[in-house]
N, CA, C and O of each residue as an XYZ file, in Angstrom:
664
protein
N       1.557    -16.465     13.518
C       0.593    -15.433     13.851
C      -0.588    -16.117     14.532
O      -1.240    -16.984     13.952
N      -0.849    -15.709     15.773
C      -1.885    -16.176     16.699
C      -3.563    -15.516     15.893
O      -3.788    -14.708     14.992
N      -4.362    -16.287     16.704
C      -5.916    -16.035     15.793
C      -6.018    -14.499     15.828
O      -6.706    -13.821     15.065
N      -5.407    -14.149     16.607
C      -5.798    -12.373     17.022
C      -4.936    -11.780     16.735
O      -4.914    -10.561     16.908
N      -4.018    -12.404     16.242
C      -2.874    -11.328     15.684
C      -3.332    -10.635     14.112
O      -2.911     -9.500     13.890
N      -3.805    -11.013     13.517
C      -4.574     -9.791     12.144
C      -4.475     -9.166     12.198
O      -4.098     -8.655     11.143
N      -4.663     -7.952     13.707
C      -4.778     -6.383     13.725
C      -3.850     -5.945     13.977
O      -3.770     -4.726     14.126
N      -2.862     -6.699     14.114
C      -1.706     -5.879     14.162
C      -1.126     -5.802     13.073
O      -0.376     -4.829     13.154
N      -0.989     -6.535     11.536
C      -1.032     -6.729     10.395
C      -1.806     -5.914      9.390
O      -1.483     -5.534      8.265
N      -3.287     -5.686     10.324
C      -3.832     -4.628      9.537
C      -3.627     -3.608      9.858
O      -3.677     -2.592      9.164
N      -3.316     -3.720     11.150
C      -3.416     -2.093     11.779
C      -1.901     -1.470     10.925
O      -2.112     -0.425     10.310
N      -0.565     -1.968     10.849
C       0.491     -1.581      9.986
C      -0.130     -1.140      8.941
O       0.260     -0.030      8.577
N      -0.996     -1.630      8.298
C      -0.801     -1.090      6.729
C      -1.813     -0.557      6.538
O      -2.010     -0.106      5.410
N      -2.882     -0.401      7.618
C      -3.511      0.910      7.641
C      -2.857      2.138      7.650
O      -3.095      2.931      6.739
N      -2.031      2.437      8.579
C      -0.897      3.333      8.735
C      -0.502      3.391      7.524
O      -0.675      4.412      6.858
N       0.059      2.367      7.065
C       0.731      2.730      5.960
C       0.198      3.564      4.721
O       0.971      4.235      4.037
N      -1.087      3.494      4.483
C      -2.196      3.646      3.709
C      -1.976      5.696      4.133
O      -1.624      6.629      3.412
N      -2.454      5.625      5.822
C      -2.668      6.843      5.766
C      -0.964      7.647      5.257
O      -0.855      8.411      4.298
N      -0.146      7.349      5.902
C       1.366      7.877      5.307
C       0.935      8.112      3.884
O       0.865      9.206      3.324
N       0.672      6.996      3.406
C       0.773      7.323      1.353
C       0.048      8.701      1.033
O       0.478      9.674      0.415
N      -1.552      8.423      1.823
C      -1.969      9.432      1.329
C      -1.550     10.708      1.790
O      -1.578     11.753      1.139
N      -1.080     10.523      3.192
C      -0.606     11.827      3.334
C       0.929     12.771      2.692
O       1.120     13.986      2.747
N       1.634     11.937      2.242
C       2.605     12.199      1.082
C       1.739     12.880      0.351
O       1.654     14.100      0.492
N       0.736     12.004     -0.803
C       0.242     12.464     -1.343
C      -0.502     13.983     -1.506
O      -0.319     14.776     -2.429
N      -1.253     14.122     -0.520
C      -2.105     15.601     -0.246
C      -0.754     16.331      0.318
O      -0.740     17.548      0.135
N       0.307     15.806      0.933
C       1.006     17.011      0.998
C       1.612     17.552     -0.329
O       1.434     18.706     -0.718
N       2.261     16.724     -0.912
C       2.726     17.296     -2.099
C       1.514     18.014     -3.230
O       1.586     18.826     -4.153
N       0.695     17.427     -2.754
C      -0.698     18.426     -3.931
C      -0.834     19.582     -3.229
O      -0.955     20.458     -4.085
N      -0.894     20.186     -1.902
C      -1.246     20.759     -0.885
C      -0.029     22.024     -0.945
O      -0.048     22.918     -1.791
N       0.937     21.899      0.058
C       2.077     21.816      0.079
C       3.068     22.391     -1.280
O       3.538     23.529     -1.327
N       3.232     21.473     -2.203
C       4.376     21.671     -2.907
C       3.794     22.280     -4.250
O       4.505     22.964     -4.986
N       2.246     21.953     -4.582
C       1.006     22.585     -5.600
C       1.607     21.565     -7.023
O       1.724     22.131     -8.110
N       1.916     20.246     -6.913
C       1.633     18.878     -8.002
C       0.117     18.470     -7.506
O      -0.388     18.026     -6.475
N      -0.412     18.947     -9.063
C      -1.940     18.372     -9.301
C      -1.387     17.111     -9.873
O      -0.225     16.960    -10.252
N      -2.460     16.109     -9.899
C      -2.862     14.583     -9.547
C      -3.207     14.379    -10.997
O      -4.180     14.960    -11.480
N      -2.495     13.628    -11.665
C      -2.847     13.421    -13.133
C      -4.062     12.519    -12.836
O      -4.417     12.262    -11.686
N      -4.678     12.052    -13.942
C      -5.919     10.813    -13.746
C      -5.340      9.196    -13.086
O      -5.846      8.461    -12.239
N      -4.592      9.120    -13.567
C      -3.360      7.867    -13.005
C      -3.466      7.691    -11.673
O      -3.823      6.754    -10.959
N      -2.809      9.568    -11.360
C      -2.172      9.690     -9.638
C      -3.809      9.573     -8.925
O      -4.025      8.748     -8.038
N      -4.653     10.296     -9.324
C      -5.954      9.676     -8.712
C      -6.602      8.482     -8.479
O      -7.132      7.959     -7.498
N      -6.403      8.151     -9.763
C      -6.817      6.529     -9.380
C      -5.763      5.183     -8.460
O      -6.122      4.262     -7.726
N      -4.615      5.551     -8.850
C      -4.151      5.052     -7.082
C      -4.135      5.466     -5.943
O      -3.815      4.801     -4.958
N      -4.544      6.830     -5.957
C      -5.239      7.321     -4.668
C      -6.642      6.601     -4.203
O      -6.798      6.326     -3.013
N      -7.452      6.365     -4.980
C      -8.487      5.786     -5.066
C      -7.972      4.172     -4.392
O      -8.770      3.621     -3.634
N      -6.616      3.461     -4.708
C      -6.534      2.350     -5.062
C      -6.185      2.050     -3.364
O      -6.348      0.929     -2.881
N      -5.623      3.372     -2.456
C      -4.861      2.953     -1.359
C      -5.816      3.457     -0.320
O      -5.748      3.197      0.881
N      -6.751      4.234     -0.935
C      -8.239      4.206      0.382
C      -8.411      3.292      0.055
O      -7.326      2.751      0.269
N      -9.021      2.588     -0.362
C      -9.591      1.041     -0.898
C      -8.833      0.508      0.539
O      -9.165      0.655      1.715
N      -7.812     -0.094     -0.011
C      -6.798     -0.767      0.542
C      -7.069     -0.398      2.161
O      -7.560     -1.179      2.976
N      -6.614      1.042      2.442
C      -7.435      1.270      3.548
C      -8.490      1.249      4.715
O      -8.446      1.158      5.942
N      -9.256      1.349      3.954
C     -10.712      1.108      4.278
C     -10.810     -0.915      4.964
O     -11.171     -1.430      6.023
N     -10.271     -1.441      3.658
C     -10.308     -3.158      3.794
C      -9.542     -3.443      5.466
O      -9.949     -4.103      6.422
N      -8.275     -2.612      5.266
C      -7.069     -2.959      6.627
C      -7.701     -2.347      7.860
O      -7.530     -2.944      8.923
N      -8.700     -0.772      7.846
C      -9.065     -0.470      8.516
C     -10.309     -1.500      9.555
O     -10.155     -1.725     10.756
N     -11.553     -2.020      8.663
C     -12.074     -2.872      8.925
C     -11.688     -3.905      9.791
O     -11.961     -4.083     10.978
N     -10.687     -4.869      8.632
C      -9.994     -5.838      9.486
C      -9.416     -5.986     10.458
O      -9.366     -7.096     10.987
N      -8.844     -4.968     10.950
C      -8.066     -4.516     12.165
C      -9.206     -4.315     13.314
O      -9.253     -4.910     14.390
N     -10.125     -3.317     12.814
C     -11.644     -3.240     13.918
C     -12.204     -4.840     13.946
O     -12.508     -5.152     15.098
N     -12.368     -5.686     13.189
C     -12.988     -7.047     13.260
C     -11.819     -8.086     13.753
O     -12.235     -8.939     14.538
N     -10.783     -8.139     13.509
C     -10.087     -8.693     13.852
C     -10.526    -10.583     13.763
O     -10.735    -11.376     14.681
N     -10.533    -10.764     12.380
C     -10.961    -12.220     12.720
C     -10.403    -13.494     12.766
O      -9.656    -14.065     11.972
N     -10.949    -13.892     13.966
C     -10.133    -15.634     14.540
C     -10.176    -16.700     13.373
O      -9.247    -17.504     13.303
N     -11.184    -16.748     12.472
C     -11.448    -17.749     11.614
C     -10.835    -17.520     10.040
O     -10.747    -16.396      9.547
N     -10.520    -18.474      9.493
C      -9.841    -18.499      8.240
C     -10.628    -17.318      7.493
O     -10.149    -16.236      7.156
N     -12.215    -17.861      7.270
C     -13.242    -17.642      6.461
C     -12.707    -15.896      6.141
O     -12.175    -15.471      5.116
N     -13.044    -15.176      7.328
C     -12.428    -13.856      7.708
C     -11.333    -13.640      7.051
O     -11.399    -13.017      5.991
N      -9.602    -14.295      7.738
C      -8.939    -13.731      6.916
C      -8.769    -13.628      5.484
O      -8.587    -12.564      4.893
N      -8.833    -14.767      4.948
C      -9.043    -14.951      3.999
C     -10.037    -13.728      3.088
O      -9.615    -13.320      2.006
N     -11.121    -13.315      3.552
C     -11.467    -12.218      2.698
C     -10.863    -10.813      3.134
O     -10.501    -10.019      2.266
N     -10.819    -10.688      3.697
C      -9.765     -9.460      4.238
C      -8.577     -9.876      3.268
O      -8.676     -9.331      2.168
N      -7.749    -10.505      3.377
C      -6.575    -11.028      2.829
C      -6.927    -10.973      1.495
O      -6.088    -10.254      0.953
N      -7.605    -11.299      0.816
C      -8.155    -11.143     -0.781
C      -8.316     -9.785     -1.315
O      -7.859     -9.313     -2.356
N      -9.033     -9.257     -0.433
C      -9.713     -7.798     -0.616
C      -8.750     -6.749     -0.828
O      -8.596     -6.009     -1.799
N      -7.876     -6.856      0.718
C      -6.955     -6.204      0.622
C      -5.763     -6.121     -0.806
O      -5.591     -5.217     -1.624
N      -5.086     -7.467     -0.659
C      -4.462     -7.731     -2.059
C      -4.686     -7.398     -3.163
O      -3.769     -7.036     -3.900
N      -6.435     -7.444     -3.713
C      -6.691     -7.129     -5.189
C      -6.708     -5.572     -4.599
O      -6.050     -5.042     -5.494
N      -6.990     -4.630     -3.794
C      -6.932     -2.945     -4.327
C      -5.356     -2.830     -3.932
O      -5.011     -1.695     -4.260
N      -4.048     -3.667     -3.256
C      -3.000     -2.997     -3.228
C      -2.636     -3.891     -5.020
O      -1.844     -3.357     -5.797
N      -3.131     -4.811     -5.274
C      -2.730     -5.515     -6.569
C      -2.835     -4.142     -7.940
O      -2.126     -3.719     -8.853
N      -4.300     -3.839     -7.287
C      -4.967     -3.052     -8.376
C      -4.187     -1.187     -8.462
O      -4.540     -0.480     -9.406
N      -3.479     -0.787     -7.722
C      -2.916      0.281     -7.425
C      -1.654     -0.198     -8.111
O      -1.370      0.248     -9.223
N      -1.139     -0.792     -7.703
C       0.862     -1.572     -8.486
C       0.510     -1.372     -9.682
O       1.158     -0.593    -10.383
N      -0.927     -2.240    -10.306
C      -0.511     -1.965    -12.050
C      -1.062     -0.737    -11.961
O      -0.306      0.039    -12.544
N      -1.949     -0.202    -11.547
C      -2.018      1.436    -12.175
C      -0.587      2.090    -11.762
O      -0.231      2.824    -12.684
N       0.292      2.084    -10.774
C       1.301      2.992    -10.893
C       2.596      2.332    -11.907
O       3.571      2.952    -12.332
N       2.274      0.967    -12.117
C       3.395      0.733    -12.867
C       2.460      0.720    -14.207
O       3.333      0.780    -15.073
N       1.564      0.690    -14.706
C       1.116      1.682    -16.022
C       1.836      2.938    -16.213
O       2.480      3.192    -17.231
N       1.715      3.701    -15.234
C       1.827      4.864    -15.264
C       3.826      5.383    -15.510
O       4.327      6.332    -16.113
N       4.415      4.311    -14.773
C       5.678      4.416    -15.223
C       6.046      3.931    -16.512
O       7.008      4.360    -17.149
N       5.357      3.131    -16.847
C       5.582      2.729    -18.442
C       5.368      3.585    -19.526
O       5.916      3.519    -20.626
N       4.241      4.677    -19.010
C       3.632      5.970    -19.582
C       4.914      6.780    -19.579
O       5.417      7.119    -20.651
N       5.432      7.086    -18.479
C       7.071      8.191    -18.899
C       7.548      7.730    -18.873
O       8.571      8.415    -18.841
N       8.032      6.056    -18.830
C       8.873      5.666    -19.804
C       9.237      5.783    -21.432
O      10.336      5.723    -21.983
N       7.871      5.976    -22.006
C       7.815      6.071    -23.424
C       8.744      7.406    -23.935
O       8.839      8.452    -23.291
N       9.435      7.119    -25.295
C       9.737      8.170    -26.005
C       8.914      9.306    -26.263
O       7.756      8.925    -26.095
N       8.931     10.608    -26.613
C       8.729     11.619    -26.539
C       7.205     11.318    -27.674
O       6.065     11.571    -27.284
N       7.465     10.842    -28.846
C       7.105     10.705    -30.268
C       5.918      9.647    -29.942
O       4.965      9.635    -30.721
N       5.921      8.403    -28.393
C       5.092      7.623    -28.649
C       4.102      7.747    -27.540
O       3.339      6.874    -27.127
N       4.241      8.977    -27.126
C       3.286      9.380    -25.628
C       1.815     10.016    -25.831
O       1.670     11.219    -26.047
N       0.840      9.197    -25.753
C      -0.639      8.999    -25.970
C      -0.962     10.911    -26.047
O      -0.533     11.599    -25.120
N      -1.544     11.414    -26.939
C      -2.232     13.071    -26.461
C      -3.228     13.216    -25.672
O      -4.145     12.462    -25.348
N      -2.870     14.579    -25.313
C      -3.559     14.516    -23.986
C      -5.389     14.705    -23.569
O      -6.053     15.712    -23.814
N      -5.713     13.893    -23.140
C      -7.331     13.958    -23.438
C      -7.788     14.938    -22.703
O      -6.997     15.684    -22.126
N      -9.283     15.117    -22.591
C      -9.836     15.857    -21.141
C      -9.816     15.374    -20.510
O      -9.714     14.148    -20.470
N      -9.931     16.340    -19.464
C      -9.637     16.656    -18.021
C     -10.557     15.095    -17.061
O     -11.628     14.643    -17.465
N     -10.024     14.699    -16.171
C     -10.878     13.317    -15.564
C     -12.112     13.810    -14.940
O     -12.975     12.985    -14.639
N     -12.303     15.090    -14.704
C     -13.409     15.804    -14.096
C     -14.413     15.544    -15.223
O     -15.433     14.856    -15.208
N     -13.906     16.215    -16.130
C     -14.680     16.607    -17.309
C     -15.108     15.233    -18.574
O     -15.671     15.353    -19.662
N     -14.527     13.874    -17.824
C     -14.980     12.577    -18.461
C     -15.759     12.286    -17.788
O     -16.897     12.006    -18.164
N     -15.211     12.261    -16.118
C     -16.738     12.130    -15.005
C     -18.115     12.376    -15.026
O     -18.992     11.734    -14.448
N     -18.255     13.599    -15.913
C     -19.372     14.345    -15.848
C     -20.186     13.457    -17.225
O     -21.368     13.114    -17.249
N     -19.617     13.334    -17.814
C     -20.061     13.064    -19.407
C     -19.939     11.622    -20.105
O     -20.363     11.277    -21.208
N     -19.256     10.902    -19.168
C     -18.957      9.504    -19.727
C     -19.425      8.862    -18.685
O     -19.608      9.294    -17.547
N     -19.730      7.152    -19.380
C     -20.174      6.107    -18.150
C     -18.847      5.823    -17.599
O     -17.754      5.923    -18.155
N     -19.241      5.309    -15.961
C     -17.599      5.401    -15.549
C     -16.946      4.054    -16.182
O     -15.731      4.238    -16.101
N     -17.120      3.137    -16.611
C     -16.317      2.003    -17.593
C     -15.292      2.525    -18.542
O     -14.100      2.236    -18.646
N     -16.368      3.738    -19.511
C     -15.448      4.381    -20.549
C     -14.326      4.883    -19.878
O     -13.188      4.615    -20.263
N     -14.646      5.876    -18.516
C     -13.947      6.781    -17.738
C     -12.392      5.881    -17.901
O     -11.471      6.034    -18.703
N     -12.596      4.837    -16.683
C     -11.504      4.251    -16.605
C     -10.433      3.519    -18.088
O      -9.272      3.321    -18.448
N     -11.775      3.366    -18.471
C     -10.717      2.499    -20.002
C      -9.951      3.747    -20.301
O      -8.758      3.641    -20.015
N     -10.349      5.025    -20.853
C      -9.796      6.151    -21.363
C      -8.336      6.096    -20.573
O      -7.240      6.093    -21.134
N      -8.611      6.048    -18.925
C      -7.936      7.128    -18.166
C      -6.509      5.635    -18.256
O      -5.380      6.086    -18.444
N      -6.585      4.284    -18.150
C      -5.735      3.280    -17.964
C      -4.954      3.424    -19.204
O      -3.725      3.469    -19.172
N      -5.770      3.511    -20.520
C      -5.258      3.589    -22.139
C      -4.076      5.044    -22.120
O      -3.429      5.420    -23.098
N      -4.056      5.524    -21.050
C      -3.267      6.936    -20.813
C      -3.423      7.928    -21.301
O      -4.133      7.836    -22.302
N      -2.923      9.390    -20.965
C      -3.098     10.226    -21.670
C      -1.579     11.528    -21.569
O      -0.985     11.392    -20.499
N      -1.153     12.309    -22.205
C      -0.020     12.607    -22.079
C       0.195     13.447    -21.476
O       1.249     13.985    -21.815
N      -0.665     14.256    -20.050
C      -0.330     14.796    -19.121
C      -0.120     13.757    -18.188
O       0.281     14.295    -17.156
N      -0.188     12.612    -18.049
C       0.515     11.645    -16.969
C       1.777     10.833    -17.279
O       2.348     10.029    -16.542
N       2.085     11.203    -18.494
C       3.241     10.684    -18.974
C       4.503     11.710    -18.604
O       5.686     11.387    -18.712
N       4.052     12.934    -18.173
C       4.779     14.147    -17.486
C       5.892     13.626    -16.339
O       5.449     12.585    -15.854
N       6.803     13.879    -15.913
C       7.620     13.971    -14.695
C       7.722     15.439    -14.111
O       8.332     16.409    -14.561
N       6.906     15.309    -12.919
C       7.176     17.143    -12.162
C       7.826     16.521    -11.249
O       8.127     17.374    -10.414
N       8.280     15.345    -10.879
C       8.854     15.545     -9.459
C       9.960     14.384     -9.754
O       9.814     13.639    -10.724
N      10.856     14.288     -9.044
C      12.277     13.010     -9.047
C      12.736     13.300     -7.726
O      13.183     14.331     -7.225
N      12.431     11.660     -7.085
C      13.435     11.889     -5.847
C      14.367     10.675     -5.572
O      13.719      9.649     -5.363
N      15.303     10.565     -5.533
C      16.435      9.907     -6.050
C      16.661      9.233     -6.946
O      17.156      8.107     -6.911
N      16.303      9.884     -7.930
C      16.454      9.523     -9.698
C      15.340      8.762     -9.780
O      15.296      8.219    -10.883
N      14.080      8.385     -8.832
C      12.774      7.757     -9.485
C      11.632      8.877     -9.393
O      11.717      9.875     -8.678
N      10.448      8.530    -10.304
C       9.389      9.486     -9.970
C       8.513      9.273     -9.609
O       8.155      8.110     -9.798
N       7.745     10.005     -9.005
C       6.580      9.850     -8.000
C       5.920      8.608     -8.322
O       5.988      7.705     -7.488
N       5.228      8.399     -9.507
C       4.735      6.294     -9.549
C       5.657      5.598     -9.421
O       5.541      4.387     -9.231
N       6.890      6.271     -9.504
C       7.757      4.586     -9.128
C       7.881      4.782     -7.924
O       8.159      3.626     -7.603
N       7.896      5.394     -6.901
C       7.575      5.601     -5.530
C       6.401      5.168     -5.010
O       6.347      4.670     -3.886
N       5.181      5.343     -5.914
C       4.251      4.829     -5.368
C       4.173      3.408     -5.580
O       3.673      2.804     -4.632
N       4.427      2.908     -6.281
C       4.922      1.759     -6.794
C       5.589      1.085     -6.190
O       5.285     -0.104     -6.093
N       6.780      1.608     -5.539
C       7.131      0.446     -4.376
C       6.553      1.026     -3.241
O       6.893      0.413     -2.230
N       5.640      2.185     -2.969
C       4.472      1.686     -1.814
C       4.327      0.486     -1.664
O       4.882     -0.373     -0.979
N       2.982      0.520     -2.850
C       2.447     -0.356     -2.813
C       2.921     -1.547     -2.724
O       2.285     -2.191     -1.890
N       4.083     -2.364     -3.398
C       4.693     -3.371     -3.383
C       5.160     -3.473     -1.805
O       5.491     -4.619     -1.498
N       5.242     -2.611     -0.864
C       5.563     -2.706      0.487
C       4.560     -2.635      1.236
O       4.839     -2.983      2.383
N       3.156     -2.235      1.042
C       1.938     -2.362      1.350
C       1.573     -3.505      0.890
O       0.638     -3.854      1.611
N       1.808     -4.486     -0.078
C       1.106     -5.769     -0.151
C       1.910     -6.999      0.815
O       1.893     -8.204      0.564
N       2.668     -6.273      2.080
C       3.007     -7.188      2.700
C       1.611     -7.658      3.932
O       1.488     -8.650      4.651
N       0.639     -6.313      3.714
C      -0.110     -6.429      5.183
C      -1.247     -7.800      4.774
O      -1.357     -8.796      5.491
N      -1.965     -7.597      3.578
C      -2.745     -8.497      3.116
C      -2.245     -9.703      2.929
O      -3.019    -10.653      3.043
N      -0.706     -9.970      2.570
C       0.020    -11.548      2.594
C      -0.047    -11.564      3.853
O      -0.965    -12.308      4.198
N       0.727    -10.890      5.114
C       0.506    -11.647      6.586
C      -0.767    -12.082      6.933
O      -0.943    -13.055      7.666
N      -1.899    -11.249      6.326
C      -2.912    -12.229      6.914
C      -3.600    -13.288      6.740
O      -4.264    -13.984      7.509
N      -3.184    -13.377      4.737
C      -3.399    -14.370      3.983
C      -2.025    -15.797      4.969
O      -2.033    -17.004      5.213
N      -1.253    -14.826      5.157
C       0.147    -16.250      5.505
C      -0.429    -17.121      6.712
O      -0.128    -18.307      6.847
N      -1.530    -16.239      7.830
C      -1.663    -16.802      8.886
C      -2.641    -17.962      9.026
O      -2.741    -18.735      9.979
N      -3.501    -17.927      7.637
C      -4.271    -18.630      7.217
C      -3.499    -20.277      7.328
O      -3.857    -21.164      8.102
N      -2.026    -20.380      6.018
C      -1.959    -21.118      5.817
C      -0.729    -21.716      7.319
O      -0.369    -22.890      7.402
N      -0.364    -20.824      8.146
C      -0.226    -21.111      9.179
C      -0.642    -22.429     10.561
O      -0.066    -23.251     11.274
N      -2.118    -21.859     10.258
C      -2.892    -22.397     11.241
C      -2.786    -23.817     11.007
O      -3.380    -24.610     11.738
């Protein structure tokens, strides 16, 4: 990968980013699956991700220093999205008998909790995300998102790879 090649690395998984989300809002939109606290917060996890590839792709940088944080950045929110969706498959993985009850609403922790608690609550699970509304070829929607993401953390390794390239 040449010094200027980054944006084409970011620019992929920007794309890719927007595809996810747009799966996403279509099926909330579209098919009317509301977004457990889980499915939000890797929504949260692939703007992130977004936003980082979007940047990088507009900056496009020649010097390590650059990729290298792009390449970091990117990695920890597609890192940070994988374990929330593979939390979340471990969540309906569980037996019927060992699936966390269901708390309030993530709106209604937003309003009333510091966001630290928010997230501890919402990661510790709760048993409307342990739900399956959707299966598409015998996996469900986090394990889909799940290997998103695992196919989205190729954009942040190419630019981390070009580093050790040079």
């Amino acid at each position: 990968m040449t010094s200027s090649a980054v944006r084409p690395a970011a620019l992929a998984g920007f794309i890719f980013c927007v595809a996810m989300m747009a799966v996403a809002l279509g099926l909330e939109h579209i098919m009317g699956l509301e977004p457990c606290p889980l499915c939000v917060f890797q929504r949260v996890a692939v703007i992130a991700a977004g936003i980082v590839l979007a940047i990088a792709a507009i900056h496009n940088p020649s010097g390590n220093v650059g990729k290298v944080i792009y390449g970091v950045l990117g990695l920890a929110a597609v890192g940070t999205g994988a374990f929330i969706a593979g939390r979340h498959v471990w969540l309906q993985s569980l037996p019927a008998d060992q699936v966390p009850t269901c708390g309030p609403g993530l709106e209604y922790m937003m309003d009333i909790l510091p966001m630290q608690e928010v997230v501890a609550m919402v990661l510790t699970g709760s048993g409307e995300c342990a739900e399956i509304d959707f299966m598409l070829l015998g996996l469900s929607l986090p394990a889909w998102t799940l290997i998103g993401f695992l196919l989205l953390a190729i954009s942040p390794l190419r630019i981390l790879w070009s580093v050790k390239k040079r």
